[in-house]
Amino acid sequence: MIVVSIVFAPLLRIIDTIADGDFYLQAIAVDKEHDGKGVGTALMDSIEDKAIARGSARIVLDVSAQNEGARRLYERRGWIVASQWPKRMAIPGLRFLRMTKAF
Ligand SMILES: CC(C)(COP(=O)(O)OP(=O)(O)OC[C@H]1O[C@@H](n2cnc3c(N)ncnc32)[C@H](O)[C@@H]1OP(=O)(O)O)[C@@H](O)C(=O)NCCC(=O)NCCS
């Protein structure tokens, strides 16, 4: 049971920390072949429009702290780092930033 709770900790943490009214973006990815051509930006435009149309007050995602390219894309669009996980226990190579953008 301890192993199960450790393996699923990131997932449980996501479920536990999404507030009512938040629009959670689980994943976004662009084929390597089309990287850096504005596709990610267009996708984010569309996703944010969808969140607003659904009446969400805020859009939320988790990104690996090592994923500097994705983080740059979000920050350029007005997203901010609201928190990080794990909060205390350091696990090498495993750190997620919870990023948000309020509408
Ligand atoms: C993160 C990701 C979705 C971004 O997608 P993308 O299509 O490359 O994004 P964009 O092209 O809109 O922007 C990326 C860069 O290209 C540049 N760019 C945008 N439009 C451009 C264009 N028409 N011509 C040239 N460059 C352009 C942007 O300025 C940006 O530069 P930066 O590296 O300084 O930030 C993509 O890299 C990806 O799938 N990564 C792997 C999966 C992943 O990490 N997902 C995020 C998990 S939270």
mmCIF file with all atom_site columns, C-alpha atoms and ligand atoms in Angstrom:
data_model
loop_
_atom_site.group_PDB
_atom_site.id
_atom_site.type_symbol
_atom_site.label_atom_id
_atom_site.label_alt_id
_atom_site.label_comp_id
_atom_site.label_asym_id
_atom_site.label_entity_id
_atom_site.label_seq_id
_atom_site.pdbx_PDB_ins_code
_atom_site.Cartn_x
_atom_site.Cartn_y
_atom_site.Cartn_z
_atom_site.occupancy
_atom_site.B_iso_or_equiv
_atom_site.pdbx_formal_charge
_atom_site.auth_seq_id
_atom_site.auth_comp_id
_atom_site.auth_asym_id
_atom_site.auth_atom_id
_atom_site.pdbx_PDB_model_num
ATOM   1   C CA  . MET A 1 1   ? 0.000   0.000  0.000   1.00 0.00 ? 1   MET A CA  1
ATOM   2   C CA  . ILE A 1 2   ? 2.921   2.336  0.766   1.00 0.00 ? 2   ILE A CA  1
ATOM   3   C CA  . VAL A 1 3   ? 4.391   1.639  -2.687  1.00 0.00 ? 3   VAL A CA  1
ATOM   4   C CA  . VAL A 1 4   ? 1.021   2.379  -4.341  1.00 0.00 ? 4   VAL A CA  1
ATOM   5   C CA  . SER A 1 5   ? 0.684   5.679  -2.477  1.00 0.00 ? 5   SER A CA  1
ATOM   6   C CA  . ILE A 1 6   ? 4.215   6.711  -3.488  1.00 0.00 ? 6   ILE A CA  1
ATOM   7   C CA  . VAL A 1 7   ? 3.741   5.761  -7.155  1.00 0.00 ? 7   VAL A CA  1
ATOM   8   C CA  . PHE A 1 8   ? 0.399   7.555  -7.382  1.00 0.00 ? 8   PHE A CA  1
ATOM   9   C CA  . ALA A 1 9   ? 1.415   10.547 -5.227  1.00 0.00 ? 9   ALA A CA  1
ATOM   10  C CA  . PRO A 1 10  ? 1.757   12.954 -8.179  1.00 0.00 ? 10  PRO A CA  1
ATOM   11  C CA  . LEU A 1 11  ? -1.688  11.983 -9.511  1.00 0.00 ? 11  LEU A CA  1
ATOM   12  C CA  . LEU A 1 12  ? -3.366  12.172 -6.081  1.00 0.00 ? 12  LEU A CA  1
ATOM   13  C CA  . ARG A 1 13  ? -1.750  15.525 -5.501  1.00 0.00 ? 13  ARG A CA  1
ATOM   14  C CA  . ILE A 1 14  ? -3.229  16.853 -8.761  1.00 0.00 ? 14  ILE A CA  1
ATOM   15  C CA  . ILE A 1 15  ? -6.706  15.622 -7.892  1.00 0.00 ? 15  ILE A CA  1
ATOM   16  C CA  . ASP A 1 16  ? -6.498  17.015 -4.355  1.00 0.00 ? 16  ASP A CA  1
ATOM   17  C CA  . THR A 1 17  ? -5.364  20.469 -5.362  1.00 0.00 ? 17  THR A CA  1
ATOM   18  C CA  . ILE A 1 18  ? -7.652  21.444 -8.243  1.00 0.00 ? 18  ILE A CA  1
ATOM   19  C CA  . ALA A 1 19  ? -10.121 24.000 -6.938  1.00 0.00 ? 19  ALA A CA  1
ATOM   20  C CA  . ASP A 1 20  ? -13.729 24.205 -8.153  1.00 0.00 ? 20  ASP A CA  1
ATOM   21  C CA  . GLY A 1 21  ? -13.827 26.475 -11.174 1.00 0.00 ? 21  GLY A CA  1
ATOM   22  C CA  . ASP A 1 22  ? -10.261 25.697 -12.219 1.00 0.00 ? 22  ASP A CA  1
ATOM   23  C CA  . PHE A 1 23  ? -9.626  24.416 -15.731 1.00 0.00 ? 23  PHE A CA  1
ATOM   24  C CA  . TYR A 1 24  ? -6.817  21.852 -15.488 1.00 0.00 ? 24  TYR A CA  1
ATOM   25  C CA  . LEU A 1 25  ? -4.600  21.276 -18.497 1.00 0.00 ? 25  LEU A CA  1
ATOM   26  C CA  . GLN A 1 26  ? -3.210  17.748 -18.238 1.00 0.00 ? 26  GLN A CA  1
ATOM   27  C CA  . ALA A 1 27  ? -0.821  17.828 -21.182 1.00 0.00 ? 27  ALA A CA  1
ATOM   28  C CA  . ILE A 1 28  ? 0.157   19.694 -24.309 1.00 0.00 ? 28  ILE A CA  1
ATOM   29  C CA  . ALA A 1 29  ? 2.609   18.420 -26.876 1.00 0.00 ? 29  ALA A CA  1
ATOM   30  C CA  . VAL A 1 30  ? 3.667   19.308 -30.406 1.00 0.00 ? 30  VAL A CA  1
ATOM   31  C CA  . ASP A 1 31  ? 5.341   16.865 -32.783 1.00 0.00 ? 31  ASP A CA  1
ATOM   32  C CA  . LYS A 1 32  ? 9.121   17.449 -32.712 1.00 0.00 ? 32  LYS A CA  1
ATOM   33  C CA  . GLU A 1 33  ? 8.999   18.015 -36.461 1.00 0.00 ? 33  GLU A CA  1
ATOM   34  C CA  . HIS A 1 34  ? 6.852   21.140 -35.936 1.00 0.00 ? 34  HIS A CA  1
ATOM   35  C CA  . ASP A 1 35  ? 8.504   22.508 -32.784 1.00 0.00 ? 35  ASP A CA  1
ATOM   36  C CA  . GLY A 1 36  ? 9.189   26.258 -32.617 1.00 0.00 ? 36  GLY A CA  1
ATOM   37  C CA  . LYS A 1 37  ? 6.771   27.241 -35.389 1.00 0.00 ? 37  LYS A CA  1
ATOM   38  C CA  . GLY A 1 38  ? 4.050   28.723 -33.224 1.00 0.00 ? 38  GLY A CA  1
ATOM   39  C CA  . VAL A 1 39  ? 1.891   25.578 -32.967 1.00 0.00 ? 39  VAL A CA  1
ATOM   40  C CA  . GLY A 1 40  ? 2.212   25.473 -29.148 1.00 0.00 ? 40  GLY A CA  1
ATOM   41  C CA  . THR A 1 41  ? 1.202   29.121 -28.960 1.00 0.00 ? 41  THR A CA  1
ATOM   42  C CA  . ALA A 1 42  ? -1.848  28.486 -31.177 1.00 0.00 ? 42  ALA A CA  1
ATOM   43  C CA  . LEU A 1 43  ? -2.812  25.479 -29.040 1.00 0.00 ? 43  LEU A CA  1
ATOM   44  C CA  . MET A 1 44  ? -2.548  27.534 -25.856 1.00 0.00 ? 44  MET A CA  1
ATOM   45  C CA  . ASP A 1 45  ? -4.708  30.300 -27.428 1.00 0.00 ? 45  ASP A CA  1
ATOM   46  C CA  . SER A 1 46  ? -7.370  27.730 -28.196 1.00 0.00 ? 46  SER A CA  1
ATOM   47  C CA  . ILE A 1 47  ? -7.199  26.016 -24.792 1.00 0.00 ? 47  ILE A CA  1
ATOM   48  C CA  . GLU A 1 48  ? -7.395  29.312 -22.909 1.00 0.00 ? 48  GLU A CA  1
ATOM   49  C CA  . ASP A 1 49  ? -10.383 30.392 -25.035 1.00 0.00 ? 49  ASP A CA  1
ATOM   50  C CA  . LYS A 1 50  ? -12.059 27.075 -24.182 1.00 0.00 ? 50  LYS A CA  1
ATOM   51  C CA  . ALA A 1 51  ? -11.453 27.571 -20.452 1.00 0.00 ? 51  ALA A CA  1
ATOM   52  C CA  . ILE A 1 52  ? -12.949 31.075 -20.598 1.00 0.00 ? 52  ILE A CA  1
ATOM   53  C CA  . ALA A 1 53  ? -15.945 29.837 -22.612 1.00 0.00 ? 53  ALA A CA  1
ATOM   54  C CA  . ARG A 1 54  ? -16.600 27.222 -19.911 1.00 0.00 ? 54  ARG A CA  1
ATOM   55  C CA  . GLY A 1 55  ? -16.684 29.951 -17.270 1.00 0.00 ? 55  GLY A CA  1
ATOM   56  C CA  . SER A 1 56  ? -13.450 28.928 -15.547 1.00 0.00 ? 56  SER A CA  1
ATOM   57  C CA  . ALA A 1 57  ? -11.865 31.582 -13.380 1.00 0.00 ? 57  ALA A CA  1
ATOM   58  C CA  . ARG A 1 58  ? -8.399  30.135 -13.716 1.00 0.00 ? 58  ARG A CA  1
ATOM   59  C CA  . ILE A 1 59  ? -6.391  27.745 -15.830 1.00 0.00 ? 59  ILE A CA  1
ATOM   60  C CA  . VAL A 1 60  ? -3.858  25.457 -14.158 1.00 0.00 ? 60  VAL A CA  1
ATOM   61  C CA  . LEU A 1 61  ? -1.126  23.018 -15.194 1.00 0.00 ? 61  LEU A CA  1
ATOM   62  C CA  . ASP A 1 62  ? 1.904   21.227 -13.809 1.00 0.00 ? 62  ASP A CA  1
ATOM   63  C CA  . VAL A 1 63  ? 5.202   21.383 -15.640 1.00 0.00 ? 63  VAL A CA  1
ATOM   64  C CA  . SER A 1 64  ? 8.504   19.756 -14.821 1.00 0.00 ? 64  SER A CA  1
ATOM   65  C CA  . ALA A 1 65  ? 10.937  22.306 -13.383 1.00 0.00 ? 65  ALA A CA  1
ATOM   66  C CA  . GLN A 1 66  ? 13.466  21.025 -15.949 1.00 0.00 ? 66  GLN A CA  1
ATOM   67  C CA  . ASN A 1 67  ? 11.194  21.872 -18.876 1.00 0.00 ? 67  ASN A CA  1
ATOM   68  C CA  . GLU A 1 68  ? 12.490  25.381 -19.474 1.00 0.00 ? 68  GLU A CA  1
ATOM   69  C CA  . GLY A 1 69  ? 11.087  25.693 -23.005 1.00 0.00 ? 69  GLY A CA  1
ATOM   70  C CA  . ALA A 1 70  ? 7.522   24.986 -21.942 1.00 0.00 ? 70  ALA A CA  1
ATOM   71  C CA  . ARG A 1 71  ? 7.835   27.222 -18.904 1.00 0.00 ? 71  ARG A CA  1
ATOM   72  C CA  . ARG A 1 72  ? 9.059   30.090 -21.106 1.00 0.00 ? 72  ARG A CA  1
ATOM   73  C CA  . LEU A 1 73  ? 6.067   29.641 -23.378 1.00 0.00 ? 73  LEU A CA  1
ATOM   74  C CA  . TYR A 1 74  ? 3.647   29.817 -20.421 1.00 0.00 ? 74  TYR A CA  1
ATOM   75  C CA  . GLU A 1 75  ? 5.356   32.767 -18.740 1.00 0.00 ? 75  GLU A CA  1
ATOM   76  C CA  . ARG A 1 76  ? 5.353   34.721 -21.977 1.00 0.00 ? 76  ARG A CA  1
ATOM   77  C CA  . ARG A 1 77  ? 1.586   34.227 -21.988 1.00 0.00 ? 77  ARG A CA  1
ATOM   78  C CA  . GLY A 1 78  ? 1.103   35.574 -18.456 1.00 0.00 ? 78  GLY A CA  1
ATOM   79  C CA  . TRP A 1 79  ? 1.172   32.337 -16.490 1.00 0.00 ? 79  TRP A CA  1
ATOM   80  C CA  . ILE A 1 80  ? 2.863   32.422 -13.093 1.00 0.00 ? 80  ILE A CA  1
ATOM   81  C CA  . VAL A 1 81  ? 4.405   29.774 -10.866 1.00 0.00 ? 81  VAL A CA  1
ATOM   82  C CA  . ALA A 1 82  ? 2.020   29.395 -7.928  1.00 0.00 ? 82  ALA A CA  1
ATOM   83  C CA  . SER A 1 83  ? 3.706   26.540 -6.086  1.00 0.00 ? 83  SER A CA  1
ATOM   84  C CA  . GLN A 1 84  ? 6.024   23.611 -6.503  1.00 0.00 ? 84  GLN A CA  1
ATOM   85  C CA  . TRP A 1 85  ? 5.967   19.927 -5.664  1.00 0.00 ? 85  TRP A CA  1
ATOM   86  C CA  . PRO A 1 86  ? 7.377   18.142 -3.729  1.00 0.00 ? 86  PRO A CA  1
ATOM   87  C CA  . LYS A 1 87  ? 7.318   20.920 -1.164  1.00 0.00 ? 87  LYS A CA  1
ATOM   88  C CA  . ARG A 1 88  ? 9.824   19.510 1.281   1.00 0.00 ? 88  ARG A CA  1
ATOM   89  C CA  . MET A 1 89  ? 11.297  16.132 0.356   1.00 0.00 ? 89  MET A CA  1
ATOM   90  C CA  . ALA A 1 90  ? 13.818  16.578 -2.493  1.00 0.00 ? 90  ALA A CA  1
ATOM   91  C CA  . ILE A 1 91  ? 13.673  13.809 -5.102  1.00 0.00 ? 91  ILE A CA  1
ATOM   92  C CA  . PRO A 1 92  ? 16.501  14.207 -7.651  1.00 0.00 ? 92  PRO A CA  1
ATOM   93  C CA  . GLY A 1 93  ? 15.110  15.019 -11.098 1.00 0.00 ? 93  GLY A CA  1
ATOM   94  C CA  . LEU A 1 94  ? 11.534  15.183 -9.830  1.00 0.00 ? 94  LEU A CA  1
ATOM   95  C CA  . ARG A 1 95  ? 10.165  18.667 -9.261  1.00 0.00 ? 95  ARG A CA  1
ATOM   96  C CA  . PHE A 1 96  ? 6.973   20.078 -10.678 1.00 0.00 ? 96  PHE A CA  1
ATOM   97  C CA  . LEU A 1 97  ? 5.878   23.664 -10.912 1.00 0.00 ? 97  LEU A CA  1
ATOM   98  C CA  . ARG A 1 98  ? 2.166   24.391 -10.573 1.00 0.00 ? 98  ARG A CA  1
ATOM   99  C CA  . MET A 1 99  ? 1.516   27.241 -12.999 1.00 0.00 ? 99  MET A CA  1
ATOM   100 C CA  . THR A 1 100 ? -1.678  29.254 -13.219 1.00 0.00 ? 100 THR A CA  1
ATOM   101 C CA  . LYS A 1 101 ? -3.278  32.032 -15.182 1.00 0.00 ? 101 LYS A CA  1
ATOM   102 C CA  . ALA A 1 102 ? -6.320  33.859 -13.850 1.00 0.00 ? 102 ALA A CA  1
ATOM   103 C CA  . PHE A 1 103 ? -8.908  35.314 -16.232 1.00 0.00 ? 103 PHE A CA  1
HETATM 104 C C1  . LIG B 2 .   ? 6.292   22.980 -25.107 1.00 0.00 ? 1   LIG B C1  1
HETATM 105 C C2  . LIG B 2 .   ? 5.750   22.784 -26.528 1.00 0.00 ? 1   LIG B C2  1
HETATM 106 C C3  . LIG B 2 .   ? 4.268   22.359 -26.469 1.00 0.00 ? 1   LIG B C3  1
HETATM 107 C C4  . LIG B 2 .   ? 5.845   24.144 -27.250 1.00 0.00 ? 1   LIG B C4  1
HETATM 108 O O1  . LIG B 2 .   ? 5.318   23.982 -28.558 1.00 0.00 ? 1   LIG B O1  1
HETATM 109 P P1  . LIG B 2 .   ? 5.885   24.833 -29.797 1.00 0.00 ? 1   LIG B P1  1
HETATM 110 O O2  . LIG B 2 .   ? 4.984   24.584 -30.941 1.00 0.00 ? 1   LIG B O2  1
HETATM 111 O O3  . LIG B 2 .   ? 7.333   24.574 -29.982 1.00 0.00 ? 1   LIG B O3  1
HETATM 112 O O4  . LIG B 2 .   ? 5.662   26.328 -29.239 1.00 0.00 ? 1   LIG B O4  1
HETATM 113 P P2  . LIG B 2 .   ? 5.850   27.671 -30.067 1.00 0.00 ? 1   LIG B P2  1
HETATM 114 O O5  . LIG B 2 .   ? 6.445   27.402 -31.410 1.00 0.00 ? 1   LIG B O5  1
HETATM 115 O O6  . LIG B 2 .   ? 4.567   28.407 -30.041 1.00 0.00 ? 1   LIG B O6  1
HETATM 116 O O7  . LIG B 2 .   ? 6.887   28.453 -29.151 1.00 0.00 ? 1   LIG B O7  1
HETATM 117 C C5  . LIG B 2 .   ? 8.148   27.862 -28.855 1.00 0.00 ? 1   LIG B C5  1
HETATM 118 C C6  . LIG B 2 .   ? 9.257   28.757 -29.371 1.00 0.00 ? 1   LIG B C6  1
HETATM 119 O O8  . LIG B 2 .   ? 9.158   28.962 -30.769 1.00 0.00 ? 1   LIG B O8  1
HETATM 120 C C7  . LIG B 2 .   ? 9.169   30.362 -31.069 1.00 0.00 ? 1   LIG B C7  1
HETATM 121 N N1  . LIG B 2 .   ? 8.229   30.619 -32.175 1.00 0.00 ? 1   LIG B N1  1
HETATM 122 C C8  . LIG B 2 .   ? 6.902   30.815 -32.100 1.00 0.00 ? 1   LIG B C8  1
HETATM 123 N N2  . LIG B 2 .   ? 6.372   31.019 -33.319 1.00 0.00 ? 1   LIG B N2  1
HETATM 124 C C9  . LIG B 2 .   ? 7.419   30.938 -34.182 1.00 0.00 ? 1   LIG B C9  1
HETATM 125 C C10 . LIG B 2 .   ? 7.546   31.042 -35.598 1.00 0.00 ? 1   LIG B C10 1
HETATM 126 N N3  . LIG B 2 .   ? 6.480   31.295 -36.378 1.00 0.00 ? 1   LIG B N3  1
HETATM 127 N N4  . LIG B 2 .   ? 8.771   30.867 -36.152 1.00 0.00 ? 1   LIG B N4  1
HETATM 128 C C11 . LIG B 2 .   ? 9.843   30.623 -35.381 1.00 0.00 ? 1   LIG B C11 1
HETATM 129 N N5  . LIG B 2 .   ? 9.793   30.513 -34.041 1.00 0.00 ? 1   LIG B N5  1
HETATM 130 C C12 . LIG B 2 .   ? 8.607   30.684 -33.466 1.00 0.00 ? 1   LIG B C12 1
HETATM 131 C C13 . LIG B 2 .   ? 8.680   31.020 -29.805 1.00 0.00 ? 1   LIG B C13 1
HETATM 132 O O9  . LIG B 2 .   ? 9.170   32.353 -29.702 1.00 0.00 ? 1   LIG B O9  1
HETATM 133 C C14 . LIG B 2 .   ? 9.256   30.114 -28.760 1.00 0.00 ? 1   LIG B C14 1
HETATM 134 O O10 . LIG B 2 .   ? 10.580  30.497 -28.483 1.00 0.00 ? 1   LIG B O10 1
HETATM 135 P P3  . LIG B 2 .   ? 11.250  30.265 -27.065 1.00 0.00 ? 1   LIG B P3  1
HETATM 136 O O11 . LIG B 2 .   ? 12.009  28.976 -27.207 1.00 0.00 ? 1   LIG B O11 1
HETATM 137 O O12 . LIG B 2 .   ? 12.114  31.417 -26.849 1.00 0.00 ? 1   LIG B O12 1
HETATM 138 O O13 . LIG B 2 .   ? 10.165  30.138 -26.031 1.00 0.00 ? 1   LIG B O13 1
HETATM 139 C C15 . LIG B 2 .   ? 6.588   21.739 -27.339 1.00 0.00 ? 1   LIG B C15 1
HETATM 140 O O14 . LIG B 2 .   ? 7.948   22.118 -27.293 1.00 0.00 ? 1   LIG B O14 1
HETATM 141 C C16 . LIG B 2 .   ? 6.441   20.305 -26.838 1.00 0.00 ? 1   LIG B C16 1
HETATM 142 O O15 . LIG B 2 .   ? 5.559   19.557 -27.256 1.00 0.00 ? 1   LIG B O15 1
HETATM 143 N N6  . LIG B 2 .   ? 7.324   19.887 -25.943 1.00 0.00 ? 1   LIG B N6  1
HETATM 144 C C17 . LIG B 2 .   ? 7.336   18.485 -25.461 1.00 0.00 ? 1   LIG B C17 1
HETATM 145 C C18 . LIG B 2 .   ? 6.144   18.210 -24.556 1.00 0.00 ? 1   LIG B C18 1
HETATM 146 C C19 . LIG B 2 .   ? 6.106   19.173 -23.395 1.00 0.00 ? 1   LIG B C19 1
HETATM 147 O O16 . LIG B 2 .   ? 7.131   19.493 -22.807 1.00 0.00 ? 1   LIG B O16 1
HETATM 148 N N7  . LIG B 2 .   ? 4.885   19.641 -23.077 1.00 0.00 ? 1   LIG B N7  1
HETATM 149 C C20 . LIG B 2 .   ? 4.658   20.543 -21.961 1.00 0.00 ? 1   LIG B C20 1
HETATM 150 C C21 . LIG B 2 .   ? 4.263   19.747 -20.737 1.00 0.00 ? 1   LIG B C21 1
HETATM 151 S S1  . LIG B 2 .   ? 3.578   20.787 -19.493 1.00 0.00 ? 1   LIG B S1  1
#
